[in-house]
Amino acid sequence: TQLLEQSPQFLSIQEGENLTVYCNSSSVFSSLQWYRQEPGEGPVLLVTVVTGGEVKKLKRLTFQFGDARKDSSLHITAAQPGDTGLYLCAGGISNFGNEKLTFGTGTRLTIIP
Amino acid sequence: EAQVTQNPRYLITVTGKKLTVTCSQNMNHEYMSWYRQDPGLGLRQIYYSMNVEVTDKGDVPEGYKVSRKEKRNFPLILESPSPNQTSLYFCASSSLVHDTDTQYFGPGTRLTVL
C-alpha cells in the first residue's frame, strides 16, 4: 500500500500570512489530487495534477506536482478565515487516474482572523 | 442537483447486529467507492466498483461487503459489526471517462458500534 505523508499535521496562522502544505511519498502516482473537507461534510476536490512539474493556480492557492510525481505542495497566499479546513492530498494509480486513490493523513489548517 | 446521498447519517448499534449503509448517486457515474476516515489515519478505501456487478477490494476490506446491482446504488454491508468499525464512512462516485474526473463524496455516515 502506497503511503502519503502530509506535513504539517496541524497549522494555525494569522489571516494574511502565507503557508505551504506538503504531501510526500516514496511511490509514483499517475495523478495527485487535493481536497478540502469541512466539519460534517465530505471532501471536495480542489485540483488534480497529472504531469510531473505541473503547477496549477486556483485564485490564492497554488498546487505543484513534483517532477518525479512522488510529491506535491499546496501554497496559500494571504490566507483568509474561509481557508480553514482539513486539506487532503490523494494519489491516483492506474490509467484511469482516480480508479484507486490513496489519501494522505491530512493537514488541519486554522486561519485566525 | 448532482449529488451523492448516504443513509443513515448517524447510527449507533451493538456488536454483531447486521447493518447496511446505503449510497446513491444521480450522476450516472460508473465508479463508486467506500472509504472510512479515522483520526490520524486519513481516508482509507474499503471497496470500489468500476461498474454494475464489478467490485474490488480496497485497502481495508475486512469485515465489509458491498454489492453493485444497479449503477446508481452501492450499499455497504457490515454482517457482524465490531467496535473497531466505529468510524466516519464516506461514499464517493465519479465518471471513468477522463483521468482527471472529479470524485464526488457523500456527506458521510458516522457509525458507532458498542
PDB file of N, CA and C in Angstrom, chain A residues 8-100:
ATOM      1  N   PRO A   8       2.587  20.176   7.517  1.00  0.00           N
ATOM      2  CA  PRO A   8       2.428  19.714   8.894  1.00  0.00           C
ATOM      3  C   PRO A   8       1.068  19.062   9.097  1.00  0.00           C
ATOM      4  N   GLN A   9       0.903  18.394  10.224  1.00  0.00           N
ATOM      5  CA  GLN A   9      -0.379  17.768  10.527  1.00  0.00           C
ATOM      6  C   GLN A   9      -1.386  18.827  10.966  1.00  0.00           C
ATOM      7  N   PHE A  10      -0.902  19.808  11.714  1.00  0.00           N
ATOM      8  CA  PHE A  10      -1.738  20.927  12.163  1.00  0.00           C
ATOM      9  C   PHE A  10      -0.999  22.222  11.856  1.00  0.00           C
ATOM     10  N   LEU A  11      -1.770  23.251  11.486  1.00  0.00           N
ATOM     11  CA  LEU A  11      -1.172  24.550  11.211  1.00  0.00           C
ATOM     12  C   LEU A  11      -2.176  25.628  11.568  1.00  0.00           C
ATOM     13  N   SER A  12      -1.729  26.557  12.399  1.00  0.00           N
ATOM     14  CA  SER A  12      -2.583  27.659  12.809  1.00  0.00           C
ATOM     15  C   SER A  12      -1.818  28.961  12.574  1.00  0.00           C
ATOM     16  N   ILE A  13      -2.352  29.802  11.697  1.00  0.00           N
ATOM     17  CA  ILE A  13      -1.645  31.037  11.354  1.00  0.00           C
ATOM     18  C   ILE A  13      -2.620  32.212  11.328  1.00  0.00           C
ATOM     19  N   GLN A  14      -2.058  33.416  11.305  1.00  0.00           N
ATOM     20  CA  GLN A  14      -2.864  34.623  11.271  1.00  0.00           C
ATOM     21  C   GLN A  14      -3.346  34.897   9.848  1.00  0.00           C
ATOM     22  N   GLU A  15      -4.487  35.522   9.770  1.00  0.00           N
ATOM     23  CA  GLU A  15      -5.022  35.968   8.487  1.00  0.00           C
ATOM     24  C   GLU A  15      -3.989  36.845   7.785  1.00  0.00           C
ATOM     25  N   GLY A  16      -3.825  36.619   6.478  1.00  0.00           N
ATOM     26  CA  GLY A  16      -2.889  37.424   5.704  1.00  0.00           C
ATOM     27  C   GLY A  16      -1.531  36.780   5.497  1.00  0.00           C
ATOM     28  N   GLU A  17      -1.221  35.791   6.292  1.00  0.00           N
ATOM     29  CA  GLU A  17       0.071  35.117   6.147  1.00  0.00           C
ATOM     30  C   GLU A  17       0.018  34.099   5.005  1.00  0.00           C
ATOM     31  N   ASN A  18       1.211  33.700   4.582  1.00  0.00           N
ATOM     32  CA  ASN A  18       1.328  32.663   3.552  1.00  0.00           C
ATOM     33  C   ASN A  18       1.676  31.331   4.206  1.00  0.00           C
ATOM     34  N   LEU A  19       1.338  30.237   3.527  1.00  0.00           N
ATOM     35  CA  LEU A  19       1.656  28.931   4.084  1.00  0.00           C
ATOM     36  C   LEU A  19       1.828  27.913   2.970  1.00  0.00           C
ATOM     37  N   THR A  20       2.544  26.850   3.294  1.00  0.00           N
ATOM     38  CA  THR A  20       2.721  25.749   2.351  1.00  0.00           C
ATOM     39  C   THR A  20       2.487  24.427   3.073  1.00  0.00           C
ATOM     40  N   VAL A  21       1.743  23.559   2.440  1.00  0.00           N
ATOM     41  CA  VAL A  21       1.469  22.221   2.940  1.00  0.00           C
ATOM     42  C   VAL A  21       2.108  21.227   1.975  1.00  0.00           C
ATOM     43  N   TYR A  22       2.709  20.189   2.545  1.00  0.00           N
ATOM     44  CA  TYR A  22       3.443  19.236   1.725  1.00  0.00           C
ATOM     45  C   TYR A  22       2.809  17.849   1.774  1.00  0.00           C
ATOM     46  N   CYS A  23       2.973  17.147   0.664  1.00  0.00           N
ATOM     47  CA  CYS A  23       2.440  15.797   0.520  1.00  0.00           C
ATOM     48  C   CYS A  23       3.543  14.964  -0.123  1.00  0.00           C
ATOM     49  N   ASN A  24       4.055  13.973   0.602  1.00  0.00           N
ATOM     50  CA  ASN A  24       5.220  13.232   0.135  1.00  0.00           C
ATOM     51  C   ASN A  24       5.000  11.727   0.153  1.00  0.00           C
ATOM     52  N   SER A  25       5.613  11.066  -0.823  1.00  0.00           N
ATOM     53  CA  SER A  25       5.506   9.610  -0.907  1.00  0.00           C
ATOM     54  C   SER A  25       6.767   9.049  -1.543  1.00  0.00           C
ATOM     55  N   SER A  26       7.005   7.797  -1.309  1.00  0.00           N
ATOM     56  CA  SER A  26       8.109   7.110  -1.983  1.00  0.00           C
ATOM     57  C   SER A  26       7.615   6.436  -3.264  1.00  0.00           C
ATOM     58  N   SER A  27       6.309   6.528  -3.490  1.00  0.00           N
ATOM     59  CA  SER A  27       5.710   5.886  -4.660  1.00  0.00           C
ATOM     60  C   SER A  27       5.401   6.920  -5.740  1.00  0.00           C
ATOM     61  N   VAL A  28       5.347   6.447  -6.965  1.00  0.00           N
ATOM     62  CA  VAL A  28       4.977   7.304  -8.090  1.00  0.00           C
ATOM     63  C   VAL A  28       3.479   7.194  -8.340  1.00  0.00           C
ATOM     64  N   PHE A  29       2.839   8.308  -8.542  1.00  0.00           N
ATOM     65  CA  PHE A  29       1.408   8.335  -8.815  1.00  0.00           C
ATOM     66  C   PHE A  29       1.137   8.872 -10.215  1.00  0.00           C
ATOM     67  N   SER A  30       0.066   8.399 -10.819  1.00  0.00           N
ATOM     68  CA  SER A  30      -0.316   8.902 -12.134  1.00  0.00           C
ATOM     69  C   SER A  30      -1.013  10.250 -12.026  1.00  0.00           C
ATOM     70  N   SER A  31      -1.594  10.529 -10.887  1.00  0.00           N
ATOM     71  CA  SER A  31      -2.226  11.829 -10.665  1.00  0.00           C
ATOM     72  C   SER A  31      -2.190  12.141  -9.181  1.00  0.00           C
ATOM     73  N   LEU A  32      -2.364  13.394  -8.876  1.00  0.00           N
ATOM     74  CA  LEU A  32      -2.359  13.822  -7.478  1.00  0.00           C
ATOM     75  C   LEU A  32      -3.491  14.818  -7.331  1.00  0.00           C
ATOM     76  N   GLN A  33      -4.346  14.551  -6.365  1.00  0.00           N
ATOM     77  CA  GLN A  33      -5.478  15.436  -6.138  1.00  0.00           C
ATOM     78  C   GLN A  33      -5.372  16.074  -4.763  1.00  0.00           C
ATOM     79  N   TRP A  34      -5.907  17.274  -4.661  1.00  0.00           N
ATOM     80  CA  TRP A  34      -6.039  17.958  -3.375  1.00  0.00           C
ATOM     81  C   TRP A  34      -7.513  18.204  -3.098  1.00  0.00           C
ATOM     82  N   TYR A  35      -7.907  17.899  -1.856  1.00  0.00           N
ATOM     83  CA  TYR A  35      -9.271  18.095  -1.411  1.00  0.00           C
ATOM     84  C   TYR A  35      -9.283  18.996  -0.176  1.00  0.00           C
ATOM     85  N   ARG A  36     -10.424  19.651   0.035  1.00  0.00           N
ATOM     86  CA  ARG A  36     -10.653  20.346   1.300  1.00  0.00           C
ATOM     87  C   ARG A  36     -11.926  19.772   1.922  1.00  0.00           C
ATOM     88  N   GLN A  37     -11.865  19.518   3.195  1.00  0.00           N
ATOM     89  CA  GLN A  37     -13.003  18.945   3.913  1.00  0.00           C
ATOM     90  C   GLN A  37     -13.364  19.837   5.087  1.00  0.00           C
ATOM     91  N   GLU A  38     -14.648  20.160   5.185  1.00  0.00           N
ATOM     92  CA  GLU A  38     -15.117  20.967   6.307  1.00  0.00           C
ATOM     93  C   GLU A  38     -15.912  20.065   7.250  1.00  0.00           C
ATOM     94  N   PRO A  39     -16.009  20.461   8.509  1.00  0.00           N
ATOM     95  CA  PRO A  39     -16.677  19.605   9.501  1.00  0.00           C
ATOM     96  C   PRO A  39     -18.081  19.194   9.063  1.00  0.00           C
ATOM     97  N   GLY A  40     -18.395  17.903   9.198  1.00  0.00           N
ATOM     98  CA  GLY A  40     -19.724  17.411   8.867  1.00  0.00           C
ATOM     99  C   GLY A  40     -19.977  17.222   7.386  1.00  0.00           C
ATOM    100  N   GLU A  41     -18.933  17.354   6.592  1.00  0.00           N
ATOM    101  CA  GLU A  41     -19.108  17.219   5.143  1.00  0.00           C
ATOM    102  C   GLU A  41     -18.056  16.290   4.559  1.00  0.00           C
ATOM    103  N   GLY A  42     -18.306  15.838   3.332  1.00  0.00           N
ATOM    104  CA  GLY A  42     -17.316  15.042   2.642  1.00  0.00           C
ATOM    105  C   GLY A  42     -16.275  15.923   1.979  1.00  0.00           C
ATOM    106  N   PRO A  43     -15.129  15.344   1.610  1.00  0.00           N
ATOM    107  CA  PRO A  43     -14.096  16.116   0.931  1.00  0.00           C
ATOM    108  C   PRO A  43     -14.599  16.663  -0.410  1.00  0.00           C
ATOM    109  N   VAL A  44     -14.096  17.836  -0.758  1.00  0.00           N
ATOM    110  CA  VAL A  44     -14.446  18.462  -2.033  1.00  0.00           C
ATOM    111  C   VAL A  44     -13.163  18.672  -2.816  1.00  0.00           C
ATOM    112  N   LEU A  45     -13.161  18.214  -4.058  1.00  0.00           N
ATOM    113  CA  LEU A  45     -11.966  18.302  -4.882  1.00  0.00           C
ATOM    114  C   LEU A  45     -11.616  19.758  -5.192  1.00  0.00           C
ATOM    115  N   LEU A  46     -10.330  20.101  -4.999  1.00  0.00           N
ATOM    116  CA  LEU A  46      -9.840  21.429  -5.352  1.00  0.00           C
ATOM    117  C   LEU A  46      -9.147  21.406  -6.711  1.00  0.00           C
ATOM    118  N   VAL A  47      -8.279  20.404  -6.906  1.00  0.00           N
ATOM    119  CA  VAL A  47      -7.494  20.367  -8.130  1.00  0.00           C
ATOM    120  C   VAL A  47      -6.947  18.972  -8.360  1.00  0.00           C
ATOM    121  N   THR A  48      -6.670  18.666  -9.617  1.00  0.00           N
ATOM    122  CA  THR A  48      -5.964  17.431  -9.984  1.00  0.00           C
ATOM    123  C   THR A  48      -4.764  17.812 -10.844  1.00  0.00           C
ATOM    124  N   VAL A  49      -3.601  17.273 -10.525  1.00  0.00           N
ATOM    125  CA  VAL A  49      -2.418  17.462 -11.355  1.00  0.00           C
ATOM    126  C   VAL A  49      -1.959  16.100 -11.848  1.00  0.00           C
ATOM    127  N   VAL A  50      -1.521  16.046 -13.096  1.00  0.00           N
ATOM    128  CA  VAL A  50      -1.193  14.752 -13.694  1.00  0.00           C
ATOM    129  C   VAL A  50       0.197  14.699 -14.314  1.00  0.00           C
ATOM    130  N   THR A  51       0.822  15.845 -14.527  1.00  0.00           N
ATOM    131  CA  THR A  51       2.126  15.878 -15.196  1.00  0.00           C
ATOM    132  C   THR A  51       3.214  16.276 -14.214  1.00  0.00           C
ATOM    133  N   GLY A  52       4.333  15.569 -14.216  1.00  0.00           N
ATOM    134  CA  GLY A  52       5.441  15.926 -13.346  1.00  0.00           C
ATOM    135  C   GLY A  52       5.865  17.367 -13.571  1.00  0.00           C
ATOM    136  N   GLY A  53       5.992  18.128 -12.490  1.00  0.00           N
ATOM    137  CA  GLY A  53       6.371  19.528 -12.592  1.00  0.00           C
ATOM    138  C   GLY A  53       5.201  20.478 -12.826  1.00  0.00           C
ATOM    139  N   GLU A  54       4.023  19.934 -12.978  1.00  0.00           N
ATOM    140  CA  GLU A  54       2.856  20.768 -13.277  1.00  0.00           C
ATOM    141  C   GLU A  54       2.527  21.704 -12.117  1.00  0.00           C
ATOM    142  N   VAL A  55       2.155  22.928 -12.472  1.00  0.00           N
ATOM    143  CA  VAL A  55       1.723  23.924 -11.491  1.00  0.00           C
ATOM    144  C   VAL A  55       0.333  24.397 -11.892  1.00  0.00           C
ATOM    145  N   LYS A  56      -0.581  24.384 -10.925  1.00  0.00           N
ATOM    146  CA  LYS A  56      -1.928  24.905 -11.176  1.00  0.00           C
ATOM    147  C   LYS A  56      -2.264  25.931 -10.114  1.00  0.00           C
ATOM    148  N   LYS A  57      -2.973  26.980 -10.562  1.00  0.00           N
ATOM    149  CA  LYS A  57      -3.372  28.022  -9.624  1.00  0.00           C
ATOM    150  C   LYS A  57      -4.877  28.106  -9.557  1.00  0.00           C
ATOM    151  N   LEU A  58      -5.370  28.271  -8.354  1.00  0.00           N
ATOM    152  CA  LEU A  58      -6.793  28.428  -8.112  1.00  0.00           C
ATOM    153  C   LEU A  58      -6.920  29.619  -7.169  1.00  0.00           C
ATOM    154  N   LYS A  59      -7.070  30.808  -7.761  1.00  0.00           N
ATOM    155  CA  LYS A  59      -7.101  32.053  -7.003  1.00  0.00           C
ATOM    156  C   LYS A  59      -5.842  32.170  -6.147  1.00  0.00           C
ATOM    157  N   ARG A  60      -5.950  32.142  -4.836  1.00  0.00           N
ATOM    158  CA  ARG A  60      -4.779  32.316  -3.965  1.00  0.00           C
ATOM    159  C   ARG A  60      -4.070  30.990  -3.676  1.00  0.00           C
ATOM    160  N   LEU A  61      -4.555  29.909  -4.244  1.00  0.00           N
ATOM    161  CA  LEU A  61      -3.973  28.600  -3.991  1.00  0.00           C
ATOM    162  C   LEU A  61      -3.130  28.168  -5.184  1.00  0.00           C
ATOM    163  N   THR A  62      -1.908  27.719  -4.917  1.00  0.00           N
ATOM    164  CA  THR A  62      -1.022  27.228  -5.955  1.00  0.00           C
ATOM    165  C   THR A  62      -0.640  25.791  -5.637  1.00  0.00           C
ATOM    166  N   PHE A  63      -0.841  24.913  -6.585  1.00  0.00           N
ATOM    167  CA  PHE A  63      -0.568  23.489  -6.423  1.00  0.00           C
ATOM    168  C   PHE A  63       0.570  23.097  -7.358  1.00  0.00           C
ATOM    169  N   GLN A  64       1.474  22.281  -6.854  1.00  0.00           N
ATOM    170  CA  GLN A  64       2.578  21.815  -7.686  1.00  0.00           C
ATOM    171  C   GLN A  64       2.750  20.323  -7.522  1.00  0.00           C
ATOM    172  N   PHE A  65       2.972  19.647  -8.642  1.00  0.00           N
ATOM    173  CA  PHE A  65       3.260  18.216  -8.652  1.00  0.00           C
ATOM    174  C   PHE A  65       4.764  18.062  -8.862  1.00  0.00           C
ATOM    175  N   GLY A  66       5.419  17.260  -8.038  1.00  0.00           N
ATOM    176  CA  GLY A  66       6.849  17.092  -8.159  1.00  0.00           C
ATOM    177  C   GLY A  66       7.252  16.494  -9.500  1.00  0.00           C
ATOM    178  N   ASP A  67       8.480  16.780  -9.906  1.00  0.00           N
ATOM    179  CA  ASP A  67       8.967  16.299 -11.203  1.00  0.00           C
ATOM    180  C   ASP A  67       8.875  14.784 -11.330  1.00  0.00           C
ATOM    181  N   ALA A  68       9.144  14.093 -10.242  1.00  0.00           N
ATOM    182  CA  ALA A  68       9.125  12.625 -10.242  1.00  0.00           C
ATOM    183  C   ALA A  68       7.743  12.059  -9.930  1.00  0.00           C
ATOM    184  N   ARG A  69       6.776  12.918  -9.758  1.00  0.00           N
ATOM    185  CA  ARG A  69       5.381  12.539  -9.461  1.00  0.00           C
ATOM    186  C   ARG A  69       5.278  11.710  -8.179  1.00  0.00           C
ATOM    187  N   LYS A  70       6.114  12.065  -7.193  1.00  0.00           N
ATOM    188  CA  LYS A  70       6.046  11.394  -5.894  1.00  0.00           C
ATOM    189  C   LYS A  70       5.597  12.348  -4.794  1.00  0.00           C
ATOM    190  N   ASP A  71       5.571  13.643  -5.090  1.00  0.00           N
ATOM    191  CA  ASP A  71       5.246  14.596  -4.049  1.00  0.00           C
ATOM    192  C   ASP A  71       4.504  15.794  -4.633  1.00  0.00           C
ATOM    193  N   SER A  72       3.894  16.547  -3.747  1.00  0.00           N
ATOM    194  CA  SER A  72       3.124  17.706  -4.183  1.00  0.00           C
ATOM    195  C   SER A  72       3.108  18.735  -3.058  1.00  0.00           C
ATOM    196  N   SER A  73       2.831  19.962  -3.425  1.00  0.00           N
ATOM    197  CA  SER A  73       2.705  21.014  -2.416  1.00  0.00           C
ATOM    198  C   SER A  73       1.510  21.887  -2.735  1.00  0.00           C
ATOM    199  N   LEU A  74       0.969  22.460  -1.674  1.00  0.00           N
ATOM    200  CA  LEU A  74      -0.133  23.421  -1.780  1.00  0.00           C
ATOM    201  C   LEU A  74       0.321  24.687  -1.066  1.00  0.00           C
ATOM    202  N   HIS A  75       0.343  25.779  -1.795  1.00  0.00           N
ATOM    203  CA  HIS A  75       0.748  27.055  -1.221  1.00  0.00           C
ATOM    204  C   HIS A  75      -0.450  27.992  -1.226  1.00  0.00           C
ATOM    205  N   ILE A  76      -0.712  28.592  -0.075  1.00  0.00           N
ATOM    206  CA  ILE A  76      -1.803  29.564   0.031  1.00  0.00           C
ATOM    207  C   ILE A  76      -1.195  30.929   0.319  1.00  0.00           C
ATOM    208  N   THR A  77      -1.568  31.889  -0.495  1.00  0.00           N
ATOM    209  CA  THR A  77      -1.100  33.265  -0.319  1.00  0.00           C
ATOM    210  C   THR A  77      -2.167  34.074   0.404  1.00  0.00           C
ATOM    211  N   ALA A  78      -1.732  34.867   1.338  1.00  0.00           N
ATOM    212  CA  ALA A  78      -2.644  35.768   2.067  1.00  0.00           C
ATOM    213  C   ALA A  78      -3.862  35.006   2.590  1.00  0.00           C
ATOM    214  N   ALA A  79      -3.612  34.060   3.461  1.00  0.00           N
ATOM    215  CA  ALA A  79      -4.669  33.176   3.966  1.00  0.00           C
ATOM    216  C   ALA A  79      -5.828  33.963   4.590  1.00  0.00           C
ATOM    217  N   GLN A  80      -7.022  33.429   4.390  1.00  0.00           N
ATOM    218  CA  GLN A  80      -8.233  34.042   4.922  1.00  0.00           C
ATOM    219  C   GLN A  80      -8.971  33.028   5.794  1.00  0.00           C
ATOM    220  N   PRO A  81      -9.798  33.495   6.709  1.00  0.00           N
ATOM    221  CA  PRO A  81     -10.540  32.570   7.585  1.00  0.00           C
ATOM    222  C   PRO A  81     -11.329  31.508   6.813  1.00  0.00           C
ATOM    223  N   GLY A  82     -11.784  31.841   5.630  1.00  0.00           N
ATOM    224  CA  GLY A  82     -12.523  30.878   4.804  1.00  0.00           C
ATOM    225  C   GLY A  82     -11.678  29.729   4.302  1.00  0.00           C
ATOM    226  N   ASP A  83     -10.353  29.841   4.450  1.00  0.00           N
ATOM    227  CA  ASP A  83      -9.457  28.761   4.047  1.00  0.00           C
ATOM    228  C   ASP A  83      -9.361  27.678   5.121  1.00  0.00           C
ATOM    229  N   THR A  84      -9.906  27.950   6.285  1.00  0.00           N
ATOM    230  CA  THR A  84      -9.857  26.979   7.377  1.00  0.00           C
ATOM    231  C   THR A  84     -10.513  25.672   6.960  1.00  0.00           C
ATOM    232  N   GLY A  85      -9.861  24.556   7.284  1.00  0.00           N
ATOM    233  CA  GLY A  85     -10.413  23.255   6.948  1.00  0.00           C
ATOM    234  C   GLY A  85      -9.352  22.173   6.986  1.00  0.00           C
ATOM    235  N   LEU A  86      -9.760  20.978   6.647  1.00  0.00           N
ATOM    236  CA  LEU A  86      -8.831  19.846   6.563  1.00  0.00           C
ATOM    237  C   LEU A  86      -8.455  19.667   5.101  1.00  0.00           C
ATOM    238  N   TYR A  87      -7.171  19.735   4.806  1.00  0.00           N
ATOM    239  CA  TYR A  87      -6.682  19.592   3.442  1.00  0.00           C
ATOM    240  C   TYR A  87      -6.100  18.188   3.268  1.00  0.00           C
ATOM    241  N   LEU A  88      -6.574  17.512   2.253  1.00  0.00           N
ATOM    242  CA  LEU A  88      -6.156  16.138   1.988  1.00  0.00           C
ATOM    243  C   LEU A  88      -5.545  16.038   0.605  1.00  0.00           C
ATOM    244  N   CYS A  89      -4.400  15.374   0.511  1.00  0.00           N
ATOM    245  CA  CYS A  89      -3.887  15.034  -0.805  1.00  0.00           C
ATOM    246  C   CYS A  89      -4.215  13.566  -1.070  1.00  0.00           C
ATOM    247  N   ALA A  90      -4.311  13.214  -2.330  1.00  0.00           N
ATOM    248  CA  ALA A  90      -4.641  11.841  -2.690  1.00  0.00           C
ATOM    249  C   ALA A  90      -3.934  11.479  -3.988  1.00  0.00           C
ATOM    250  N   GLY A  91      -3.223  10.369  -3.958  1.00  0.00           N
ATOM    251  CA  GLY A  91      -2.508   9.914  -5.140  1.00  0.00           C
ATOM    252  C   GLY A  91      -3.314   8.870  -5.892  1.00  0.00           C
ATOM    253  N   GLY A  92      -3.410   9.040  -7.183  1.00  0.00           N
ATOM    254  CA  GLY A  92      -4.159   8.110  -8.006  1.00  0.00           C
ATOM    255  C   GLY A  92      -3.235   7.138  -8.711  1.00  0.00           C
ATOM    256  N   ILE A  93      -3.637   5.908  -8.776  1.00  0.00           N
ATOM    257  CA  ILE A  93      -2.874   4.893  -9.507  1.00  0.00           C
ATOM    258  C   ILE A  93      -3.802   4.212 -10.496  1.00  0.00           C
ATOM    259  N   SER A  94      -3.281   3.859 -11.612  1.00  0.00           N
ATOM    260  CA  SER A  94      -3.946   3.187 -12.745  1.00  0.00           C
ATOM    261  C   SER A  94      -4.164   4.189 -13.866  1.00  0.00           C
ATOM    262  N   ASN A  95      -4.450   3.673 -15.009  1.00  0.00           N
ATOM    263  CA  ASN A  95      -4.610   4.503 -16.191  1.00  0.00           C
ATOM    264  C   ASN A  95      -5.843   5.382 -16.132  1.00  0.00           C
ATOM    265  N   PHE A  96      -6.779   5.009 -15.269  1.00  0.00           N
ATOM    266  CA  PHE A  96      -7.991   5.804 -15.167  1.00  0.00           C
ATOM    267  C   PHE A  96      -7.842   6.958 -14.172  1.00  0.00           C
ATOM    268  N   GLY A  97      -6.674   7.132 -13.617  1.00  0.00           N
ATOM    269  CA  GLY A  97      -6.430   8.270 -12.737  1.00  0.00           C
ATOM    270  C   GLY A  97      -6.995   8.072 -11.357  1.00  0.00           C
ATOM    271  N   ASN A  98      -8.262   8.193 -11.191  1.00  0.00           N
ATOM    272  CA  ASN A  98      -8.809   8.103  -9.842  1.00  0.00           C
ATOM    273  C   ASN A  98      -9.493   6.776  -9.593  1.00  0.00           C
ATOM    274  N   GLU A  99      -9.108   5.741 -10.312  1.00  0.00           N
ATOM    275  CA  GLU A  99      -9.674   4.421 -10.076  1.00  0.00           C
ATOM    276  C   GLU A  99      -9.408   3.966  -8.654  1.00  0.00           C
ATOM    277  N   LYS A 100      -8.198   4.177  -8.150  1.00  0.00           N
ATOM    278  CA  LYS A 100      -7.881   3.853  -6.782  1.00  0.00           C
ATOM    279  C   LYS A 100      -7.060   4.998  -6.208  1.00  0.00           C
TER     280      LYS A 100
END
